[in-house]
Short mmCIF file of C-alpha atoms in Angstrom, two decimals:
data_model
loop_
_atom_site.label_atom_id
_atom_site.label_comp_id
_atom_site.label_asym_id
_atom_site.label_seq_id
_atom_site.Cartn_x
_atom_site.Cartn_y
_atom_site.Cartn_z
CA UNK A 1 0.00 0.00 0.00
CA UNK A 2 2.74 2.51 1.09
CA UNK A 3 4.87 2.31 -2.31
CA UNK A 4 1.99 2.16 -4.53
CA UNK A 5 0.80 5.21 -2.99
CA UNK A 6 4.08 6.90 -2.90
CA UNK A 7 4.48 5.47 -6.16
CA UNK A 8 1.80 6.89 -7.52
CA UNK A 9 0.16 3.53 -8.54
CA UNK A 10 -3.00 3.35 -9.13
CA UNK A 11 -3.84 -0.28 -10.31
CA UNK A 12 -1.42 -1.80 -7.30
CA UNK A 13 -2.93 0.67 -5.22
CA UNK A 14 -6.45 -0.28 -6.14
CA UNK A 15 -5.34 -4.25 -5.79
CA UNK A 16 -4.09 -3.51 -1.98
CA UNK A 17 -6.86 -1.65 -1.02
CA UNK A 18 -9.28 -4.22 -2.19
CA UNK A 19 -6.97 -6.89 -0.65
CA UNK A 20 -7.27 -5.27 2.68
CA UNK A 21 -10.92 -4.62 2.25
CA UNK A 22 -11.53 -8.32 1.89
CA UNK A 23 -9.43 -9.25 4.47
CA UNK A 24 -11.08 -6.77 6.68
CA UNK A 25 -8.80 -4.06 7.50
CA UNK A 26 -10.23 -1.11 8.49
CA UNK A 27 -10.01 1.98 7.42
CA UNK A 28 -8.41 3.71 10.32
CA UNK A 29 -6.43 1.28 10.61
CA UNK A 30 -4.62 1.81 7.23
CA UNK A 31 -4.64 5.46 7.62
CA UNK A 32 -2.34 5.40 10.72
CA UNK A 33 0.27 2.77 9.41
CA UNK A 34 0.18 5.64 6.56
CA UNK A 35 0.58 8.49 8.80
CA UNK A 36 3.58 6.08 10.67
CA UNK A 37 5.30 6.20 7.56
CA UNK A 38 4.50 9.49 6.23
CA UNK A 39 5.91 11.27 10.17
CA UNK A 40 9.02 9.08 9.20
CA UNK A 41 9.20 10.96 5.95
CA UNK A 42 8.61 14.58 7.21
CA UNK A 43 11.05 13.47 10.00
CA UNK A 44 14.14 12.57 7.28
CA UNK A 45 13.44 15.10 5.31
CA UNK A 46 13.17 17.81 7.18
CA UNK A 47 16.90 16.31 8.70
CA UNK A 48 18.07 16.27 5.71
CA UNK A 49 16.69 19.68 4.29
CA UNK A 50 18.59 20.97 7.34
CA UNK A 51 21.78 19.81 6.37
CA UNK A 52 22.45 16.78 7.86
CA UNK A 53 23.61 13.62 5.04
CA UNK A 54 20.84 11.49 3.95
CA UNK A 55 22.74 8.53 5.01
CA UNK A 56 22.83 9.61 8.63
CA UNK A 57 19.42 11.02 8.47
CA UNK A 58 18.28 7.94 7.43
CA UNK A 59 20.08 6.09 9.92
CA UNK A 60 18.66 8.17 12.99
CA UNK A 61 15.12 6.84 12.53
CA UNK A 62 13.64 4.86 15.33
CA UNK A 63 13.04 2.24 15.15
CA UNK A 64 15.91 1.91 12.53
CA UNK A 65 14.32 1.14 8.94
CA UNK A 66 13.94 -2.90 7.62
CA UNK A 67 17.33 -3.44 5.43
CA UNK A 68 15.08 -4.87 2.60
CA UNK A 69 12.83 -1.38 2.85
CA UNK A 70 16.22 1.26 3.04
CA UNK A 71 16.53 1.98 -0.79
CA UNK A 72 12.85 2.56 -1.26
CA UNK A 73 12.60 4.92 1.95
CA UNK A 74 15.46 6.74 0.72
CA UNK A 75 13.79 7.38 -3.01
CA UNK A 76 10.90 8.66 -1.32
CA UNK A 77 12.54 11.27 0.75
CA UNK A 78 14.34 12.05 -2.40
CA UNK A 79 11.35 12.41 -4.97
CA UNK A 80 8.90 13.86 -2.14
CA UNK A 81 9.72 17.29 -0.89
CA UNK A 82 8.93 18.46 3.00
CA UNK A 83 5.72 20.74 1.76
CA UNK A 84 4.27 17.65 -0.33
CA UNK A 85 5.12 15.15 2.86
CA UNK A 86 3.06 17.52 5.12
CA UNK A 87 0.12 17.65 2.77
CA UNK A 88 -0.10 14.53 2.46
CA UNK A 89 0.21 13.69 6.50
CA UNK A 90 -2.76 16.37 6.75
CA UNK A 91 -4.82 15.17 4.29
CA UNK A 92 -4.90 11.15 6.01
CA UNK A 93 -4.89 12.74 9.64
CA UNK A 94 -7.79 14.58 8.31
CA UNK A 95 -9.54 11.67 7.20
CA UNK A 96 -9.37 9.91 10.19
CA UNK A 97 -10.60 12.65 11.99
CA UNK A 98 -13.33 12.77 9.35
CA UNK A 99 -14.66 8.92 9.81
CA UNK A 100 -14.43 9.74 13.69
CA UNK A 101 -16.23 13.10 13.88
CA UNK A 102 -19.09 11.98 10.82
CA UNK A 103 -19.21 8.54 11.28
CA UNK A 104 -18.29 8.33 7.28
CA UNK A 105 -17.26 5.38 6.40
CA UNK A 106 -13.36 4.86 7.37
CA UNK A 107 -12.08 2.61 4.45
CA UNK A 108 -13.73 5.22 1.33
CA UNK A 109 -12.26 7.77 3.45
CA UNK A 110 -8.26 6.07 3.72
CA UNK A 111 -9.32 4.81 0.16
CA UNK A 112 -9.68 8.84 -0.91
CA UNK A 113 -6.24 9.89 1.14
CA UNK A 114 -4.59 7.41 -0.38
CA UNK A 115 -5.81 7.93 -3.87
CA UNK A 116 -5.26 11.62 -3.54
CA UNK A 117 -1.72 10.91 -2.12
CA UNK A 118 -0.85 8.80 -5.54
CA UNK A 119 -1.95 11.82 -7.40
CA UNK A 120 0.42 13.77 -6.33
CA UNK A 121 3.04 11.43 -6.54
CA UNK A 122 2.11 11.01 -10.39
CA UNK A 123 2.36 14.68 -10.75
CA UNK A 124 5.70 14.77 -8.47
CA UNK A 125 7.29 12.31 -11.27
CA UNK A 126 5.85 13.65 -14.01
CA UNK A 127 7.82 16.82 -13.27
CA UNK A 128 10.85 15.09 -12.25
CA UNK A 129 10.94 17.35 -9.40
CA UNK A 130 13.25 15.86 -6.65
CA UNK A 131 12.74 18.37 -4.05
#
């Protein structure tokens, strides 16, 4: 879910969240492992915006990242820049504040975040823009 998201996949995207509809995962549950991820973003990057090395930004996270998950954490601070990272974090803590304060349904809501969060990753690789 988090790298076709990030990705700005739509079909995997759509396969995960229908994967973890059917295996009933709620929606509030997959918008905080998305906020998780997305605080460890905004954390790096803003480390890194302030001049510390990516490498040792990277390696300051706690808990320290999954080997196997490393290269694709580092991309993402790379391609995503701090202001994008922060929309995004508002727009899924504002969806879970959404399902909680309206009683909408949770999962169309995280499905919505999520989708809106691919869109702007399509539009962050479509300009190439790296910060």
């Amino acid at each position: 879910m988090r790298s076709a998201a990030l990705d700005g996949n739509f079909q995997a995207l759509d396969r995960c969240l229908a994967r973890l509809a059917g295996e009933g995962t709620g929606g509030v549950a997959l918008l905080r492992v998305a906020q998780i991820h997305f605080r460890r973003l905004h954390l790096t990057r803003a480390r890194i915006d302030g001049g510390t090395p990516a490498d040792r930004a990277l390696g300051q996270l706690q808990p320290p990242l999954f080997f196997k998950a490393r290269d694709a954490f580092a991309a993402d601070v790379a391609r995503w820049p701090l202001t994008r990272i922060q929309a995004a974090l508002d727009r899924l803590v504002d969806a879970e504040a959404g399902s909680k304060r309206t009683g909408a349904n949770d999962t169309l809501l995280a499905a919505d975040a999520l989708l809106a969060i691919a869109r702007a990753a399509a539009g962050t690789r479509s300009r190439g823009a790296s910060r």
